[in-house]
XYZ file of C-alpha atoms in Angstrom:
661
model
C 23.991 -34.689 7.242
C 27.360 -34.066 9.108
C 29.119 -33.089 5.748
C 26.041 -30.581 5.124
C 26.611 -28.918 8.588
C 30.516 -28.722 7.962
C 29.643 -26.774 4.281
C 27.228 -24.268 6.552
C 30.132 -23.725 9.227
C 32.574 -23.107 6.128
C 29.651 -20.818 4.403
C 29.204 -18.559 7.312
C 32.910 -18.269 7.712
C 33.516 -17.426 4.065
C 30.384 -14.643 4.770
C 32.262 -13.120 7.592
C 35.714 -13.060 5.936
C 33.941 -11.470 2.476
C 32.289 -8.419 4.899
C 28.757 -8.822 5.381
C 27.063 -5.568 5.655
C 23.222 -4.060 6.073
C 21.967 -0.581 5.915
C 19.735 0.365 8.686
C 17.832 3.737 8.705
C 15.398 5.522 10.890
C 11.752 5.789 10.170
C 12.130 9.189 8.210
C 15.224 7.984 6.419
C 17.890 10.594 7.334
C 19.718 8.900 9.838
C 21.137 5.489 8.641
C 23.675 2.977 10.429
C 25.776 0.340 8.583
C 26.601 -3.063 10.237
C 29.478 -5.378 9.223
C 31.721 -8.149 10.676
C 34.797 -7.526 8.516
C 37.188 -10.220 9.242
C 34.612 -11.289 11.546
C 34.906 -8.344 13.537
C 31.317 -6.967 14.493
C 31.546 -2.621 13.483
C 28.680 0.051 12.756
C 28.964 3.056 11.238
C 26.754 6.269 11.286
C 25.798 9.197 9.070
C 22.810 11.345 8.884
C 21.667 13.153 5.661
C 24.677 11.467 3.886
C 27.289 12.867 6.033
C 29.664 10.773 7.988
C 29.160 11.384 12.281
C 31.236 8.404 13.001
C 33.102 5.893 11.202
C 34.130 2.345 11.181
C 33.744 1.522 15.242
C 33.890 -1.876 16.723
C 31.026 -3.943 18.219
C 31.214 -6.892 20.592
C 32.034 -7.864 24.134
C 34.002 -10.284 25.748
C 33.006 -12.508 28.248
C 34.846 -15.109 30.228
C 33.350 -18.030 28.584
C 34.009 -16.122 24.955
C 35.413 -13.593 23.244
C 32.640 -11.887 21.198
C 34.561 -9.383 19.343
C 36.017 -11.537 16.834
C 35.077 -14.665 15.018
C 31.538 -13.474 14.082
C 29.381 -13.526 11.093
C 26.731 -11.107 10.531
C 23.318 -13.254 10.196
C 20.028 -11.251 9.347
C 18.752 -8.086 10.689
C 15.254 -8.196 12.114
C 14.239 -4.679 11.169
C 10.504 -3.353 12.799
C 9.226 0.127 13.542
C 8.499 1.155 17.424
C 6.925 3.116 18.869
C 6.004 4.623 22.455
C 4.331 7.380 24.048
C 4.801 8.235 27.667
C 4.316 11.022 30.412
C 6.661 12.455 33.121
C 6.994 14.654 35.344
C 10.631 14.662 36.489
C 12.562 15.473 32.726
C 12.859 18.039 30.239
C 9.950 17.261 28.264
C 6.579 16.028 29.631
C 5.159 14.173 26.979
C 6.987 12.324 24.789
C 5.931 10.315 21.506
C 8.899 8.060 20.318
C 9.026 6.419 17.021
C 12.229 4.331 15.794
C 13.329 1.717 13.758
C 14.358 -1.228 15.804
C 17.091 -3.705 14.183
C 18.161 -7.139 16.060
C 21.281 -7.651 14.384
C 22.427 -11.274 14.784
C 26.325 -12.656 15.164
C 27.159 -15.811 14.862
C 29.941 -17.820 15.892
C 31.028 -21.518 15.555
C 27.706 -22.272 13.931
C 25.603 -20.799 17.149
C 23.639 -17.415 17.946
C 26.418 -15.834 20.109
C 25.500 -11.810 19.963
C 22.658 -9.691 19.240
C 23.086 -6.096 18.481
C 19.945 -4.007 18.883
C 19.797 -0.833 17.415
C 17.568 1.861 18.114
C 17.610 4.218 15.268
C 15.804 7.869 15.216
C 16.115 11.494 13.527
C 18.770 12.378 16.047
C 19.327 9.378 17.916
C 21.184 6.164 17.622
C 21.427 3.649 20.378
C 22.469 0.350 20.894
C 22.825 -2.406 23.371
C 23.794 -6.122 23.232
C 22.581 -9.395 24.243
C 24.646 -12.416 25.089
C 23.468 -15.623 24.712
C 24.257 -19.070 26.267
C 26.930 -21.391 24.935
C 26.878 -25.313 25.808
C 29.851 -27.139 25.786
C 31.239 -30.474 27.170
C 30.340 -28.930 30.796
C 26.730 -28.571 30.142
C 25.118 -24.982 29.004
C 26.848 -21.987 30.332
C 23.963 -19.943 32.033
C 25.787 -17.093 33.994
C 29.077 -15.342 32.805
C 31.265 -12.239 33.791
C 31.545 -9.376 31.259
C 34.913 -8.672 31.432
C 34.987 -5.792 28.858
C 33.316 -4.303 25.846
C 34.957 -3.549 22.542
C 32.160 -0.625 21.857
C 34.162 2.537 19.833
C 33.254 5.732 18.783
C 35.349 6.888 15.813
C 34.935 10.325 14.866
C 36.087 11.975 12.143
C 39.376 13.960 11.744
C 39.510 17.315 12.455
C 36.752 16.690 15.821
C 37.291 18.851 19.274
C 36.208 17.477 22.350
C 33.920 18.989 25.257
C 34.622 16.469 27.833
C 35.259 15.869 31.680
C 37.647 14.102 32.811
C 37.068 11.277 35.402
C 39.089 11.461 38.359
C 40.861 8.601 39.962
C 39.168 6.436 42.780
C 39.943 7.199 46.395
C 41.309 10.881 46.299
C 39.548 13.863 46.854
C 37.405 15.286 50.016
C 37.764 11.797 52.202
C 38.767 9.550 49.781
C 35.167 9.799 48.088
C 36.393 10.119 44.143
C 35.217 9.774 41.597
C 31.765 11.195 42.341
C 31.481 12.937 38.062
C 32.441 16.826 40.029
C 35.079 17.616 37.726
C 35.937 20.701 34.922
C 35.191 20.424 31.661
C 38.052 21.080 28.868
C 36.247 22.719 26.008
C 37.098 22.818 22.301
C 40.017 20.177 23.070
C 42.059 17.886 20.445
C 41.317 14.511 20.294
C 44.059 11.972 21.382
C 43.857 12.857 25.181
C 42.732 10.582 28.117
C 41.586 12.822 30.312
C 43.458 12.858 33.709
C 44.270 9.373 32.724
C 41.375 7.483 33.872
C 38.958 8.953 30.514
C 36.013 10.965 30.889
C 32.692 10.635 32.612
C 29.884 10.688 30.491
C 28.102 12.475 29.164
C 30.869 13.500 26.404
C 30.203 16.341 23.764
C 32.408 16.218 20.432
C 32.484 19.066 17.554
C 32.620 17.519 14.170
C 33.611 18.919 10.853
C 30.693 18.264 8.173
C 31.522 18.683 4.216
C 30.069 21.935 2.737
C 26.879 21.542 0.447
C 26.852 22.299 -2.866
C 25.901 26.184 -2.164
C 28.700 26.679 0.803
C 32.000 27.604 0.270
C 32.749 25.925 3.620
C 32.083 23.036 6.166
C 29.687 23.341 8.677
C 29.942 22.141 12.406
C 28.351 18.958 13.529
C 27.673 17.425 17.064
C 27.403 14.613 18.409
C 27.226 13.040 22.089
C 27.646 10.084 23.779
C 26.402 8.446 26.696
C 24.400 5.376 28.147
C 21.301 4.595 29.639
C 19.402 1.719 31.321
C 21.998 0.921 33.925
C 21.039 -1.082 37.059
C 22.274 -3.387 39.764
C 22.825 -6.193 36.665
C 25.673 -4.022 35.128
C 28.197 -1.480 36.025
C 27.807 1.788 34.811
C 30.911 2.859 31.910
C 33.422 6.024 31.280
C 34.709 6.299 27.803
C 38.281 6.130 27.051
C 40.787 7.487 24.620
C 41.994 4.526 22.282
C 44.306 6.586 19.959
C 43.546 10.012 18.033
C 39.823 9.983 17.515
C 39.251 6.858 18.596
C 37.232 6.323 21.916
C 35.704 3.256 23.616
C 33.458 2.065 26.611
C 36.071 1.637 30.094
C 34.542 -0.163 32.840
C 34.968 1.333 36.308
C 39.033 1.390 37.956
C 40.091 -1.120 40.477
C 40.412 1.097 43.545
C 36.988 2.248 42.862
C 34.740 1.525 46.363
C 38.153 0.913 48.563
C 38.617 -1.889 46.394
C 35.563 -4.119 47.189
C 34.287 -5.718 43.938
C 35.229 -6.694 40.449
C 35.517 -3.940 37.807
C 33.729 -6.399 35.651
C 29.906 -7.639 35.434
C 28.296 -10.616 36.440
C 25.345 -11.373 34.319
C 22.826 -14.244 34.159
C 22.244 -15.891 30.590
C 20.457 -14.319 28.143
C 21.896 -11.030 29.279
C 20.861 -7.249 28.010
C 23.552 -5.096 28.465
C 22.756 -1.103 28.914
C 22.401 1.319 25.763
C 24.890 3.150 24.065
C 23.542 6.216 23.117
C 24.780 8.990 20.364
C 22.749 11.919 19.878
C 24.201 14.190 16.650
C 22.686 16.946 14.809
C 24.265 19.689 12.381
C 23.182 22.287 15.298
C 23.056 21.988 19.384
C 19.288 21.744 19.312
C 19.004 17.814 18.974
C 21.820 17.630 21.888
C 19.673 19.952 24.024
C 16.215 18.467 23.364
C 16.747 14.778 23.200
C 15.069 12.160 25.430
C 16.948 9.287 24.500
C 17.871 8.414 28.142
C 14.366 7.849 28.915
C 12.705 6.802 25.348
C 14.837 3.299 25.759
C 13.769 2.422 29.531
C 10.372 1.323 31.406
C 9.716 2.059 34.778
C 11.003 -0.717 36.728
C 7.827 -0.571 39.740
C 4.969 1.230 39.957
C 4.808 4.639 42.322
C 3.519 3.798 46.068
C 2.221 6.673 46.063
C 1.378 10.063 43.897
C 4.871 11.656 44.059
C 4.412 15.939 44.144
C 7.486 18.117 43.035
C 8.119 21.426 43.835
C 10.589 23.893 45.328
C 12.746 24.145 48.166
C 15.729 25.747 49.885
C 18.761 24.640 52.127
C 20.336 26.186 54.783
C 24.335 24.832 54.406
C 25.020 26.072 50.979
C 24.994 29.804 52.628
C 25.890 29.303 56.400
C 27.206 25.733 56.130
C 27.832 22.716 58.886
C 26.838 25.315 61.613
C 23.765 25.995 60.716
C 22.130 22.809 60.746
C 20.636 23.187 64.004
C 17.166 23.326 65.066
C 16.507 26.742 65.416
C 18.085 27.723 62.173
C 16.027 25.140 60.244
C 12.715 26.534 61.809
C 13.649 29.848 60.614
C 14.338 28.149 57.015
C 10.988 26.726 57.402
C 9.251 29.704 58.277
C 11.246 31.334 55.280
C 9.945 28.438 53.109
C 6.427 29.103 53.889
C 6.566 32.769 53.398
C 7.728 31.823 49.833
C 5.186 29.281 49.171
C 7.979 26.504 48.494
C 7.510 22.788 49.326
C 10.172 21.837 51.121
C 13.466 22.361 52.993
C 16.409 20.296 52.927
C 18.293 19.698 55.974
C 21.830 18.946 55.462
C 24.510 16.910 57.266
C 24.805 16.219 60.886
C 21.179 16.529 61.907
C 21.570 13.698 63.800
C 24.042 15.281 66.216
C 23.161 18.398 65.763
C 19.593 18.166 66.120
C 19.069 14.634 67.016
C 15.765 12.433 66.525
C 13.391 13.312 69.254
C 13.524 17.172 67.902
C 13.828 16.228 64.379
C 10.176 14.678 64.943
C 9.416 17.670 66.553
C 10.881 19.900 63.614
C 8.980 17.396 60.912
C 5.920 18.426 62.490
C 6.452 22.186 62.782
C 7.330 22.120 59.385
C 3.915 20.625 58.042
C 2.171 22.845 60.399
C 3.467 25.563 57.566
C 2.760 23.607 54.696
C 6.224 22.432 54.423
C 8.040 19.016 54.286
C 11.679 18.054 55.125
C 14.038 16.098 52.939
C 16.719 14.693 54.744
C 20.680 14.320 54.476
C 22.423 10.767 54.942
C 25.910 9.176 54.005
C 26.006 6.408 51.967
C 28.737 4.487 53.786
C 29.417 1.919 53.975
C 33.212 1.213 53.896
C 34.230 3.029 50.813
C 35.595 6.462 51.744
C 36.254 8.431 54.812
C 33.394 11.014 55.115
C 32.968 11.127 58.282
C 29.481 13.291 58.542
C 26.203 11.481 59.863
C 23.940 9.413 59.915
C 26.076 7.133 58.377
C 25.656 3.269 58.244
C 21.761 3.927 57.719
C 21.885 3.452 53.935
C 24.260 0.662 52.974
C 21.909 -2.166 54.588
C 18.319 -3.871 54.211
C 17.822 -3.832 57.550
C 18.823 -0.362 59.029
C 17.671 1.174 55.513
C 14.339 0.054 56.172
C 13.599 0.751 59.691
C 15.151 4.296 59.069
C 12.994 4.841 55.909
C 9.578 3.390 58.526
C 10.625 6.023 61.108
C 10.643 9.045 58.243
C 7.447 7.495 56.977
C 6.150 8.035 60.280
C 7.006 11.536 60.745
C 5.808 12.629 57.386
C 9.614 12.997 55.390
C 9.177 13.912 52.002
C 12.640 12.380 50.788
C 16.384 11.969 51.122
C 19.266 12.909 49.711
C 22.002 10.163 50.091
C 25.876 11.342 49.555
C 29.414 10.276 49.163
C 28.937 7.147 46.721
C 32.210 7.224 44.909
C 32.508 4.267 42.486
C 30.522 2.849 39.700
C 30.939 -1.102 40.194
C 28.074 -3.378 40.276
C 27.686 -3.671 44.002
C 27.285 0.283 43.659
C 24.962 0.036 41.109
C 23.149 -2.224 43.335
C 23.121 0.297 45.708
C 21.418 3.077 44.041
C 18.454 0.596 43.401
C 17.976 -0.852 46.671
C 17.579 2.357 48.184
C 15.384 3.865 45.502
C 13.553 0.487 45.684
C 12.943 0.589 49.564
C 12.447 4.667 49.507
C 9.465 3.731 47.153
C 8.262 1.265 49.408
C 7.722 4.005 51.978
C 6.893 6.979 50.160
C 10.127 8.454 49.857
C 11.554 10.663 47.274
C 15.139 10.574 46.646
C 18.214 12.849 45.748
C 21.727 11.466 45.009
C 24.800 13.493 45.959
C 28.417 12.617 45.378
C 27.309 10.108 42.684
C 27.101 8.993 39.727
C 25.270 9.915 36.813
C 21.502 9.493 36.435
C 21.271 6.635 33.351
C 17.582 6.885 32.662
C 16.445 6.593 36.525
C 13.504 9.422 35.835
C 11.567 7.036 34.269
C 13.072 3.671 35.913
C 12.411 4.655 39.057
C 9.468 6.610 39.966
C 10.378 8.212 43.165
C 13.924 9.276 41.580
C 14.437 12.875 41.535
C 17.780 13.720 40.607
C 21.364 13.683 40.772
C 24.518 16.046 41.525
C 27.054 14.068 39.419
C 28.306 17.908 38.651
C 30.080 20.645 39.968
C 27.401 22.108 41.775
C 26.742 25.319 44.148
C 28.719 23.624 46.854
C 31.896 24.831 45.114
C 31.033 28.762 44.683
C 30.915 28.616 48.660
C 34.494 27.131 48.755
C 36.608 29.001 46.310
C 36.527 32.190 44.603
C 37.613 30.604 41.196
C 34.274 28.509 41.146
C 32.686 31.957 41.422
C 34.573 33.287 38.708
C 33.699 31.042 36.553
C 30.262 30.463 37.225
C 28.571 31.607 34.335
C 31.081 29.576 32.007
C 30.296 26.560 33.787
C 26.660 27.536 33.657
C 26.526 27.570 30.038
C 28.382 23.826 29.874
C 25.720 22.391 31.731
C 23.114 23.090 29.683
C 24.529 21.395 26.451
C 26.112 18.519 28.753
C 25.206 17.278 32.054
C 21.958 18.361 31.912
C 20.595 17.213 28.383
C 20.675 13.539 29.652
C 19.743 13.295 33.157
C 18.062 15.978 36.158
C 20.912 17.805 37.803
C 20.682 18.719 41.555
C 22.767 21.770 41.110
C 21.509 24.066 44.459
C 21.735 27.402 42.969
C 20.042 30.281 42.205
C 21.708 32.510 44.918
C 20.174 36.198 45.630
C 23.118 36.734 48.286
C 26.063 38.984 47.389
C 28.350 36.517 49.001
C 28.337 33.217 50.278
C 28.507 33.730 54.197
C 25.718 33.971 56.942
C 26.217 37.702 57.473
C 25.951 38.392 53.291
C 29.154 40.275 53.986
C 32.198 37.959 54.489
C 32.954 34.914 51.961
C 32.940 34.393 48.363
C 31.656 37.179 45.877
C 29.234 35.985 43.374
C 30.429 37.547 39.887
C 26.824 37.015 38.202
C 23.833 39.350 38.423
C 20.148 38.846 40.370
C 18.552 38.348 36.718
C 21.318 35.426 36.089
C 20.061 34.022 39.405
C 16.362 33.672 38.010
C 17.490 32.273 34.533
C 19.116 29.163 35.842
C 16.339 28.873 37.734
C 14.706 27.552 34.184
C 17.908 26.702 32.723
C 18.841 23.941 35.069
C 16.522 21.052 35.071
C 15.642 19.329 38.083
C 11.804 18.410 39.269
C 12.465 19.223 42.978
C 14.799 22.404 43.283
C 16.793 23.360 46.531
C 17.720 27.066 45.674
C 20.142 28.717 47.327
C 17.857 31.465 48.921
C 18.436 32.910 52.251
C 15.801 34.624 54.801
C 17.371 38.000 54.179
C 16.656 38.042 50.743
C 13.145 38.795 51.497
C 14.875 42.165 52.769
C 18.052 42.715 50.686
C 17.060 41.506 47.533
C 14.955 43.155 44.402
C 11.116 42.548 45.330
C 11.212 41.572 41.290
C 13.637 38.601 41.752
C 12.126 37.166 45.096
C 8.428 37.660 43.174
C 9.839 35.442 40.239
C 11.308 33.290 42.557
C 8.058 32.584 44.593
C 6.005 31.775 41.054
C 9.174 30.048 38.794
C 7.799 26.580 37.783
C 10.381 23.290 38.406
C 8.307 20.843 36.181
C 8.277 21.194 32.406
C 6.099 20.467 29.597
C 8.611 21.288 26.765
C 12.015 22.170 26.022
C 13.544 24.316 22.757
C 17.180 25.514 22.073
C 17.250 29.016 20.758
C 21.039 29.266 20.107
C 24.575 28.895 22.300
C 27.989 27.237 22.328
C 28.970 25.262 25.201
C 31.367 27.488 27.844
C 30.207 30.794 26.107
C 26.299 31.451 26.329
C 23.196 29.744 26.055
C 19.818 30.959 24.774
C 17.211 27.918 25.671
C 13.188 28.422 26.103
C 10.892 25.895 28.569
C 6.952 25.480 29.084
C 5.586 24.711 32.024
C 1.340 24.594 31.341
C 0.554 27.596 29.272
C 3.660 29.974 29.968
C 6.735 29.644 28.181
C 9.978 30.964 30.202
C 12.902 31.761 27.793
C 16.107 32.208 29.090
C 20.040 33.359 28.379
C 23.067 34.064 30.338
C 26.274 34.788 28.755
C 29.968 34.100 30.097
C 31.480 36.045 27.245
C 33.153 39.167 27.665
C 31.549 40.844 24.780
C 28.232 41.430 25.487
C 25.251 38.637 23.300
C 23.082 40.375 20.759
C 20.793 38.441 19.272
C 17.526 38.972 17.845
C 15.443 35.670 18.346
C 12.451 34.406 16.893
C 9.943 33.015 18.725
C 7.676 31.079 17.587
C 6.049 29.442 20.014
C 4.704 33.078 21.599
C 1.669 34.377 20.250
C 1.734 37.574 17.827
C 1.546 40.762 19.594
C 2.523 39.246 22.757
C 2.273 40.703 25.793
C 5.848 39.552 28.088
C 7.463 40.065 31.168
C 10.991 41.299 30.248
C 13.805 40.746 33.009
C 16.852 42.018 32.007
C 20.553 43.342 33.097
C 22.363 46.768 32.057
C 26.087 46.901 31.266
C 26.484 46.918 35.109
C 24.588 43.694 35.478
C 21.589 46.111 37.200
C 18.836 44.175 36.757
C 15.107 45.560 36.116
C 12.015 44.112 35.131
C 9.327 45.675 32.402
C 6.319 44.668 30.551
C 6.805 44.489 26.547
C 4.902 43.842 23.791
C 6.066 41.943 20.734
C 4.900 43.393 17.519
C 6.635 40.511 15.659
C 7.330 37.216 17.011
C 10.741 38.491 17.545
C 12.697 40.083 20.423
C 16.150 42.076 20.458
C 17.718 41.216 23.409
C 21.783 41.923 24.983
C 23.110 40.019 27.356
C 26.629 41.638 29.287
C 29.026 39.063 30.376
C 27.672 37.503 33.822
C 24.619 38.868 32.812
C 20.906 37.179 31.879
C 17.625 37.853 30.665
C 14.209 36.335 31.125
C 10.821 36.292 28.938
C 8.098 35.226 30.475
C 4.972 35.093 28.112
C 1.563 32.769 27.458
C 1.887 30.193 25.485
C -0.042 30.109 22.125
């Protein structure tokens, strides 16, 4: 028997040396993944319609008890079709029907099942995660482990260009709150770079060359979006590191994050399943913009404690800053919200000292009498940065947090906005989860700012609303450069950041200036129609817009009327046209109405005849548009065909509102 077992181990070693391969395909056969173990090192490659999008790329993890990146042999792959169907109000697609090929590829080491790589493959997405198994030894069975690193790689074809957001070094930026996913993107850049030395924040977009077909004389472009989903308190959140040329790999957090607290590794209980690595790809940007992969691969972690509702809101801070967080000004904004028919007002930082708890109780009662609820800002600290704004030390410990949330529940508060995290280590991921879980116990919705990217959290946590994790509207107040680049950045976020998770941007200003009197401060370069268009283009089920009470008098009536009725909950999204950093044309449906929006950042106007098959023939629509001077107007229009001619000037926009078929 011992001799037979020895022969079996030798045979498996020989198979590994020879390089076993398994080919997997999506249900429709368009997407293929080839898994291999050449030289004992697990790897995979990805093709779409026979075209290579990812070249052979490494797989595996390194743990404190075993190196599961080498010495492995590929065994069987258990393949089946998996389906799911779910409805969700907090993402771009209200109802999702999901079908994928699932393949559990087993890798052996030293005669034992050591690692599974679980693939999910659809016609536009490939995802994989690991299942790490215990190991028996002289001291017994390993039941807990430390995951020290992943080999998980993404090798792109030569000629690839990048659209990436550098991750900042820890303990930098305002009050040493970095990294908080708030840096600018480089567009159409070369591979082989590593950001500012610390890699890139997810999601990461790449343009890859695709070979010409027999009918074409030149090659086409393909697109690859890389991210992750399913991260919670059982793992770390990751970034993407350049590993030379067009090779990229998963990177764990930086040691200095959280003021040095915690390790950069993940402590797990075995068997352990890691978060999913996601790859969305196509020969156009349509699958990138429309993907639902971040939520397809996860399940709710708990039931909603109540029926959460969503809608529009406003906040004074973006225009009037800290001084506006006082009782009288917030009461004025409550009146403004009521006049607009809005659901909420966000009371930002320093309310604990500039309003105080007794007056906040009075303010909440007043808001409720007007049919308006309040979101309250909180500092996440803790001891991981120097952010001085209060309330502080209310969210970082369970007893204080739950007492605060009980007070909020008693006083009818709708939700919280928690800020200044700055780190992706496992203890910080656990804090995010603890805040969400406790908030649900008290019926509170949660928005995160100064934070990490959401990773499937809309479905995992029913009371989660959105995260910032982007160069958001505050930068428009802080510097003219951000105002000058506003349209360019918006044409990036729609293709990258907002494709994988709800984005709390806080924009759509109708003031001409970011100042209390609308006469001073930074100057808005974009049009009023642009402000309306981004209310459609930026997805978050709770939107706190950058409107001000004076807009009832100084903004065009048609703009105010649109902002009163624009939805924040969407049933469907369709990409129409665009290019990252240049322009975007996109359609969203809410109920029985379509909203088709386009903006342009390029100096040359965008002139398009767009096809709108989702509209009725001879549809009567409402068109909002800009002329060459960015003067906006609105008019009814009859589309004789299911097409429309649009022209978008730089920093301008158009909007079409129409009934669905």
